[in-house]
Each structure stands twice: as C-alpha cells, then as structure tokens.
CSV table of C-alpha atoms in Angstrom, one decimal:
chain,number,residue,atom,x,y,z
A,25,MET,CA,24.9,5.5,8.4
A,26,ARG,CA,26.9,2.7,10.1
A,27,ARG,CA,23.9,1.9,12.1
A,28,ILE,CA,21.7,1.3,9.1
A,29,SER,CA,24.4,-0.9,7.5
A,30,LEU,CA,24.2,-3.0,10.6
A,31,VAL,CA,20.4,-3.2,10.3
A,32,TRP,CA,20.8,-4.4,6.7
A,33,LEU,CA,23.5,-6.9,7.7
A,34,LEU,CA,20.9,-8.4,10.0
A,35,VAL,CA,18.2,-8.3,7.4
A,36,PHE,CA,20.4,-10.2,4.9
A,37,ALA,CA,21.5,-12.6,7.5
A,38,LEU,CA,17.8,-13.3,8.3
A,39,VAL,CA,17.0,-13.8,4.7
A,40,TRP,CA,19.8,-16.4,4.4
A,41,THR,CA,18.7,-18.1,7.6
A,42,VAL,CA,15.2,-18.5,6.2
A,43,LEU,CA,16.5,-19.7,2.8
A,44,ALA,CA,19.1,-22.1,4.0
A,45,ALA,CA,17.7,-23.0,7.4
A,46,PRO,CA,20.1,-22.5,10.3
A,47,ARG,CA,22.7,-24.9,9.3
A,48,PHE,CA,26.3,-24.1,10.0
A,49,ASP,CA,27.9,-25.5,6.8
A,50,ALA,CA,25.5,-23.3,4.7
A,51,TRP,CA,27.0,-20.2,6.3
A,52,VAL,CA,30.4,-20.6,4.6
A,53,ALA,CA,28.8,-19.4,1.3
A,54,GLY,CA,26.0,-17.6,3.0
A,55,GLY,CA,28.1,-15.5,5.3
A,56,LEU,CA,30.2,-14.3,2.3
A,57,ALA,CA,27.0,-13.5,0.4
A,58,VAL,CA,25.6,-11.6,3.3
A,59,LEU,CA,28.7,-9.5,3.7
A,60,LEU,CA,28.9,-8.8,0.0
A,61,GLY,CA,25.2,-7.9,-0.1
A,62,THR,CA,25.6,-5.5,2.7
A,63,ALA,CA,28.7,-3.9,1.2
A,64,LEU,CA,26.9,-3.6,-2.2
A,65,HIS,CA,23.8,-2.2,-0.6
A,66,THR,CA,25.7,0.5,1.2
A,67,GLY,CA,27.9,1.2,-1.8
A,68,LEU,CA,25.0,1.7,-4.1
A,69,GLY,CA,23.6,4.3,-1.8
A,70,GLY,CA,20.9,2.2,-0.2
A,71,ARG,CA,20.9,4.4,2.9
A,72,GLN,CA,17.7,6.1,2.2
A,73,GLY,CA,15.1,4.6,4.5
A,74,ALA,CA,11.7,3.6,3.3
A,75,ARG,CA,8.7,3.4,5.4
A,76,ILE,CA,6.0,1.0,4.3
A,77,SER,CA,2.9,0.8,6.4
A,78,LEU,CA,1.2,-2.5,7.0
A,79,ARG,CA,-2.1,-1.0,5.9
A,80,GLY,CA,-0.4,0.1,2.7
A,81,LEU,CA,0.9,-3.3,2.1
A,82,LEU,CA,-2.5,-4.9,2.7
A,83,GLY,CA,-3.9,-2.6,0.1
A,84,PHE,CA,-1.1,-3.1,-2.4
A,85,ALA,CA,-0.8,-6.9,-2.3
A,86,PRO,CA,-4.3,-7.8,-3.5
A,87,PHE,CA,-4.0,-5.2,-6.3
A,88,PHE,CA,-0.7,-6.7,-7.4
A,89,VAL,CA,-2.0,-10.2,-7.3
A,90,ASN,CA,-5.2,-9.2,-9.2
A,91,GLN,CA,-3.3,-7.4,-11.9
A,92,SER,CA,-0.8,-10.3,-12.2
A,93,VAL,CA,-3.5,-12.9,-12.7
A,94,ARG,CA,-5.6,-10.8,-15.2
A,95,GLY,CA,-2.5,-9.7,-17.1
A,96,GLY,CA,-1.0,-13.1,-17.0
A,97,ILE,CA,-4.1,-14.7,-18.6
A,98,ASP,CA,-4.1,-12.0,-21.2
A,99,VAL,CA,-0.4,-12.5,-22.2
A,100,ALA,CA,-0.8,-16.3,-22.1
A,101,PHE,CA,-3.8,-16.0,-24.4
A,102,ARG,CA,-1.9,-13.9,-26.9
A,103,ALA,CA,1.1,-16.2,-26.8
A,104,LEU,CA,-1.0,-19.3,-27.5
A,105,HIS,CA,-3.5,-17.8,-29.9
A,106,PRO,CA,-2.9,-18.9,-33.5
A,107,ALA,CA,-2.9,-15.4,-34.8
A,108,ARG,CA,-0.6,-14.1,-32.0
A,109,PRO,CA,-2.5,-10.8,-31.6
A,110,LEU,CA,0.0,-8.2,-30.5
A,111,ASP,CA,0.4,-4.5,-30.9
A,112,PRO,CA,3.7,-3.8,-29.2
A,113,GLY,CA,5.2,-0.4,-28.8
A,114,PHE,CA,7.1,2.0,-26.5
A,115,ILE,CA,5.6,4.8,-24.5
A,116,ARG,CA,7.2,7.5,-22.4
A,117,TYR,CA,6.0,8.1,-18.9
A,118,ARG,CA,6.9,10.9,-16.6
A,119,ILE,CA,7.3,9.5,-13.1
A,120,GLY,CA,5.6,11.6,-10.4
A,121,LEU,CA,7.1,9.6,-7.5
A,122,PRO,CA,10.1,11.1,-5.6
A,123,ALA,CA,13.6,9.6,-6.2
A,124,GLY,CA,14.4,6.8,-3.9
A,125,PRO,CA,13.0,3.4,-2.9
A,126,ALA,CA,9.4,4.2,-4.0
A,127,ARG,CA,10.5,5.1,-7.5
A,128,ILE,CA,12.7,2.0,-7.9
A,129,PHE,CA,9.9,-0.2,-6.6
A,130,PHE,CA,7.5,1.4,-9.1
A,131,VAL,CA,9.8,0.8,-12.0
A,132,ASN,CA,10.3,-2.8,-11.0
A,133,CYS,CA,6.6,-3.4,-10.5
A,134,ILE,CA,6.0,-2.3,-14.0
A,135,SER,CA,8.3,-5.0,-15.2
A,136,LEU,CA,6.6,-7.6,-13.1
A,137,LEU,CA,3.1,-6.9,-14.2
A,138,PRO,CA,2.2,-8.7,-17.4
A,139,GLY,CA,2.0,-6.6,-20.5
A,140,THR,CA,4.5,-3.9,-19.5
A,141,PHE,CA,8.1,-3.5,-18.6
A,142,SER,CA,10.4,-0.6,-17.9
A,143,ALA,CA,13.0,-0.5,-20.7
A,144,GLN,CA,15.0,2.6,-19.7
A,145,PHE,CA,14.8,5.3,-17.2
A,146,HIS,CA,16.7,8.4,-16.2
A,147,ASP,CA,15.5,10.7,-13.4
A,148,ARG,CA,11.7,11.1,-14.1
A,149,GLU,CA,11.8,10.0,-17.7
A,150,LEU,CA,10.7,6.4,-18.1
A,151,ARG,CA,10.4,4.4,-21.3
A,152,VAL,CA,8.0,1.5,-21.0
A,153,HIS,CA,7.4,-1.3,-23.5
A,154,LEU,CA,3.8,-2.4,-23.9
A,155,LEU,CA,2.8,-5.7,-25.4
A,156,THR,CA,-0.4,-4.1,-26.5
A,157,ASP,CA,0.1,-0.4,-27.0
A,158,ASP,CA,-3.2,1.3,-26.1
A,159,ALA,CA,-4.6,3.9,-23.8
A,160,GLU,CA,-5.3,1.3,-21.2
A,161,GLY,CA,-1.7,0.5,-20.8
A,162,ALA,CA,-0.9,4.1,-19.8
A,163,ARG,CA,-3.8,4.3,-17.4
A,164,LYS,CA,-2.6,1.1,-15.8
A,165,LEU,CA,0.8,2.8,-15.1
A,166,GLU,CA,-1.0,5.7,-13.5
A,167,THR,CA,-3.0,3.5,-11.2
A,168,LEU,CA,0.1,1.5,-10.3
A,169,GLU,CA,1.9,4.7,-9.5
A,170,GLU,CA,-0.8,5.9,-7.2
A,171,LYS,CA,-0.9,2.6,-5.4
A,172,VAL,CA,2.9,2.7,-4.9
A,173,ALA,CA,2.7,6.3,-3.6
A,174,ARG,CA,0.1,5.1,-1.0
A,175,LEU,CA,2.2,2.1,-0.1
A,176,PHE,CA,5.3,4.2,0.6
A,177,GLY,CA,3.3,7.1,2.0
A,178,VAL,CA,4.8,9.6,-0.5
A,179,ARG,CA,3.1,12.2,-2.7
A,180,LEU,CA,3.2,12.3,-6.4
A,181,ASP,CA,4.7,15.4,-8.0
A,182,SER,CA,1.5,17.1,-9.0
A,183,SER,CA,3.3,19.5,-11.4
A,184,ALA,CA,3.6,16.6,-13.9
A,185,PRO,CA,0.8,14.1,-13.4
A,186,GLY,CA,1.1,10.9,-15.3
A,187,GLY,CA,2.6,10.8,-18.7
A,188,HIS,CA,3.9,13.9,-20.3
A,189,PRO,CA,3.6,15.1,-23.9
A,190,PRO,CA,7.0,15.6,-25.4
A,191,SER,CA,5.9,17.0,-28.7
A,192,SER,CA,3.2,15.2,-30.6
A,193,SER,CA,0.2,14.5,-28.4
A,194,SER,CA,-3.0,16.4,-29.0
A,195,PRO,CA,-3.9,19.0,-26.4
A,196,GLY,CA,-7.1,18.7,-24.4
A,197,ASP,CA,-7.1,15.0,-24.4
A,198,ASP,CA,-8.3,13.4,-21.1
A,199,ALA,CA,-6.5,10.2,-21.8
A,200,PRO,CA,-3.1,10.0,-20.2
A,201,SER,CA,-0.8,11.9,-22.4
A,202,VAL,CA,1.8,9.5,-23.6
A,203,SER,CA,3.5,9.3,-26.9
A,204,ARG,CA,4.9,6.5,-29.0
A,205,THR,CA,8.6,6.7,-29.2
A,206,LEU,CA,11.1,4.8,-31.3
A,207,PRO,CA,14.0,3.1,-29.8
A,208,GLY,CA,17.1,5.2,-30.2
A,209,GLU,CA,15.0,8.4,-30.6
A,210,GLU,CA,16.0,10.0,-27.3
A,211,ASP,CA,19.5,10.2,-25.9
A,212,HIS,CA,20.5,7.1,-24.1
A,213,HIS,CA,21.2,7.6,-20.5
A,214,GLY,CA,23.2,5.0,-18.6
B,23,MET,CA,-10.8,-35.7,4.1
B,24,THR,CA,-9.2,-32.2,4.4
B,25,GLY,CA,-6.0,-33.9,3.4
B,26,GLY,CA,-7.5,-35.0,0.1
B,27,LEU,CA,-8.9,-31.5,-0.6
B,28,LEU,CA,-5.6,-30.0,0.1
B,29,GLU,CA,-3.8,-32.3,-2.3
B,30,LEU,CA,-6.4,-31.5,-5.0
B,31,ALA,CA,-5.8,-27.8,-4.5
B,32,THR,CA,-2.1,-28.3,-4.7
B,33,GLY,CA,-2.4,-30.3,-7.9
B,34,GLY,CA,-4.7,-27.6,-9.5
B,35,LEU,CA,-2.4,-24.7,-8.5
B,36,VAL,CA,0.8,-26.4,-9.7
B,37,LEU,CA,-0.8,-27.4,-12.9
B,38,ALA,CA,-2.1,-23.9,-13.5
B,39,GLY,CA,1.5,-22.6,-12.7
B,40,ALA,CA,2.9,-25.0,-15.2
B,41,PHE,CA,0.4,-23.8,-17.8
B,42,PHE,CA,1.7,-20.2,-17.4
B,43,PHE,CA,5.3,-21.4,-17.8
B,44,LEU,CA,4.2,-23.3,-21.0
B,45,ALA,CA,2.5,-20.1,-22.3
B,46,GLY,CA,5.6,-18.1,-21.4
B,47,THR,CA,7.7,-20.6,-23.4
B,48,ALA,CA,5.3,-20.3,-26.4
B,49,GLY,CA,5.6,-16.6,-26.2
B,50,LEU,CA,9.3,-16.8,-26.1
B,51,LEU,CA,9.3,-18.8,-29.3
B,52,ARG,CA,6.6,-17.0,-31.1
B,53,PHE,CA,6.8,-13.3,-30.2
B,54,PRO,CA,8.3,-11.1,-32.9
B,55,ASP,CA,11.2,-9.3,-31.2
B,56,VAL,CA,13.4,-9.3,-28.2
B,57,TYR,CA,11.2,-6.8,-26.3
B,58,CYS,CA,8.0,-8.9,-26.7
B,59,ARG,CA,10.0,-12.0,-25.8
B,60,LEU,CA,11.1,-10.4,-22.6
B,61,HIS,CA,7.5,-10.1,-21.6
B,62,ALA,CA,7.0,-13.8,-22.1
B,63,LEU,CA,10.2,-14.7,-20.3
B,64,THR,CA,9.9,-12.7,-17.2
B,65,LYS,CA,6.2,-12.9,-16.5
B,66,ALA,CA,6.3,-16.7,-16.1
B,67,ASP,CA,8.2,-16.0,-12.9
B,68,ASN,CA,5.5,-13.9,-11.5
B,69,LEU,CA,2.3,-15.8,-12.1
B,70,GLY,CA,3.7,-19.3,-13.0
B,71,LEU,CA,6.1,-19.6,-10.1
B,72,GLY,CA,3.6,-17.8,-7.8
B,73,LEU,CA,1.0,-20.4,-8.4
B,74,ILE,CA,3.5,-23.3,-8.0
B,75,ALA,CA,4.8,-21.7,-4.8
B,76,LEU,CA,1.2,-21.3,-3.5
B,77,GLY,CA,0.4,-24.9,-4.3
B,78,LEU,CA,3.6,-26.1,-2.5
B,79,ALA,CA,3.0,-23.9,0.4
B,80,LEU,CA,-0.3,-25.8,1.1
B,81,GLN,CA,1.8,-28.9,1.5
B,82,ALA,CA,4.5,-27.3,3.7
B,83,PRO,CA,5.0,-28.9,7.1
B,84,ASP,CA,5.2,-25.6,9.0
B,85,TRP,CA,5.3,-21.8,8.8
B,86,ALA,CA,9.0,-21.7,8.5
B,87,ALA,CA,8.8,-23.7,5.2
B,88,ARG,CA,6.0,-21.4,4.0
B,89,LEU,CA,8.0,-18.3,4.7
B,90,GLN,CA,10.9,-19.9,2.8
B,91,ILE,CA,8.7,-20.5,-0.2
B,92,LEU,CA,7.4,-17.0,-0.1
B,93,LEU,CA,10.9,-15.6,0.1
B,94,ILE,CA,12.1,-17.7,-2.8
B,95,TRP,CA,9.2,-16.3,-4.9
B,96,LEU,CA,10.0,-12.7,-3.9
B,97,LEU,CA,13.7,-13.2,-4.7
B,98,ALA,CA,12.8,-14.7,-8.1
B,99,LEU,CA,10.6,-11.7,-8.8
B,100,ALA,CA,13.3,-9.2,-7.9
B,101,ALA,CA,15.8,-11.1,-10.2
B,102,ALA,CA,13.3,-11.2,-13.0
B,103,ALA,CA,12.5,-7.5,-12.9
B,104,THR,CA,16.2,-6.6,-12.8
B,105,VAL,CA,17.2,-8.9,-15.6
B,106,CYS,CA,14.3,-7.8,-17.8
B,107,HIS,CA,15.3,-4.2,-17.3
B,108,ILE,CA,19.0,-4.8,-18.0
B,109,LEU,CA,18.3,-6.8,-21.2
B,110,ALA,CA,15.8,-4.3,-22.5
B,111,ARG,CA,18.1,-1.3,-21.8
B,112,SER,CA,21.1,-2.9,-23.4
B,113,SER,CA,19.0,-3.9,-26.4
B,114,LEU,CA,17.8,-0.3,-26.8
B,115,GLU,CA,21.3,1.0,-26.5
B,116,GLN,CA,22.5,-1.4,-29.2
B,117,GLY,CA,19.7,-0.3,-31.4
B,118,VAL,CA,17.9,-3.7,-31.6
B,119,PRO,CA,14.9,-3.0,-33.8
B,120,ALA,CA,11.4,-3.3,-32.3
B,121,ALA,CA,8.4,-4.8,-33.9
B,122,GLY,CA,5.3,-2.7,-34.3
B,123,VAL,CA,7.4,0.4,-34.8
B,124,ASP,CA,7.4,1.6,-38.4
B,125,THR,CA,10.9,3.1,-38.7
B,126,GLU,CA,14.1,1.2,-38.5
B,127,VAL,CA,16.2,2.1,-35.6
B,128,PRO,CA,19.2,4.4,-36.3
B,129,SER,CA,22.2,2.6,-34.9
C-alpha cells in the first residue's frame, strides 16, 4: 500500500513536471499540489490497480475520437438549429463492469461523449441523461461499456447485460431494455 | 512549403475548435433546462478544446510541448466529466425539473 502511494507520488510529480516544465519556482505550488493529490488519492481508496494494455488503448482511442466528433457535430447542429430539436430524458442503465477503475472510467466517458452524461450512480445503478432519448442512446452505452471492458481487460457481469428493466419495459424486446425515469423517482444515493 | 501547409492545418483546426465552443455557448443559452445545458457546457471541452489542442500541437517546437498540450486536454476532460456529474447529481437531489419529462418533480 505504501509502495503504491509512492508510485502515485511519482506519477503526480511527473504530471506537474510536464505541465510546469522543470522550473524550481513552480515547485512551491506544485510540490504542495502533488502531496495533496497523493494524499487524496490514497484517502479516497485509489489503491486498486488498473491494468490497461497498450493494444486496448490503441483500440479505444480511435473509438473515443470518432464518437466525440460525430456526437459533437450532432449536438452543435441541435444547438444552432432554429427549431432546437431535442428530445431529452433520463434512462437507467445497469452497469456490467466490476467496481473499481473500469467502472469509474466508463461513467466518466459517458459524460464526455456528446449527447449523454452520467447524472447519478450507486453501485451498478446508473442514471444517464440523454439529449435525444432514443434506443440508439442506450445502444451507444452498451458499445462503450464493451470497449471499456476490453480496455481494462475485465469481463462484464453477464447476469445483467446492458440496461435492466425495473418495471415498465416490454418483455421480448431486443432493444436494450432501459426505461425512462423521472428525476426524484428513485431514492437518492449520495 | 510544408511550413505553409502546417499553418493552414493549424488555422483550420483552431477555427473548427472555436466553432464547437460557439455551438456549445449557443446550446448553453438556448437549451431548455439545466441538464441539457450541461451537455452544451461540458462537451465543448472535449471536441472544441481537443481540436484547438491538436492545431496548436502542430506548431509546438518539440515533443515535450506536445505532451504538455495533450496532458492539458486530458486534465480538462477529467475536470469536465467530474463537474458535469456533480452538477447533475446535485440538481437531481434538489429536484430541479427536467424538460421532456411530463411530470413535475416531487421535491
């Protein structure tokens, strides 16, 4: 545990070195930030290691860039269009990734890809806001989750693939089973 | 000649990035509720800043500077995702109503 903290201390110091260039006066603020960052990282339970393969990263990066460009153009079009065509809504999604870095990475990626963001999550239950609430949005989440699983070399929990139907979705539907939820409908977890 | 091409590419990429920031601002002003506005606000960091960073990386003097630009973009992304999530969660917890949902939120 102490060893991993040391590794992260070095990682944060390296990040600061790249950002500020190796200038000594920059280390007055930087050194403090590095120490605080390491303490916070350890305190928040960042001890679980994550193994990302280079091959996984080479597969994930083009996907992320491609999705960002396509989604970004779509959102820009909707923002500038005179009629402002939107059909926003929340969906629930059941995360198949195991707890830890892969799950956090997935939840954050959802927020970075245009058209979706993670509004709330607790354990495996994730609530996502969609700018255009359609079946494609849910499928995009499943694709992203599979890519993240491959990136981290972890397996999805196959007992609950993709979205899960809490109550109202029709059985026998091949589309990812997600349901519209209202804000405040479920209990709020911290 | 390659210098001229490089500058043209930088100009195009930075302009494209600025366009996405502009579109993000339009969305921030025009979208109906806080949740939709968060989309407009945070996504400019991804594509807009990404394009500007890419354009500037072409002009960077060495690989250390390119690495620095890449790192700045990644840190901005991490901050955007975190801030977006925190704002959305606290809006939900306070019962801020969402557009496109028929029922009013019980507070």
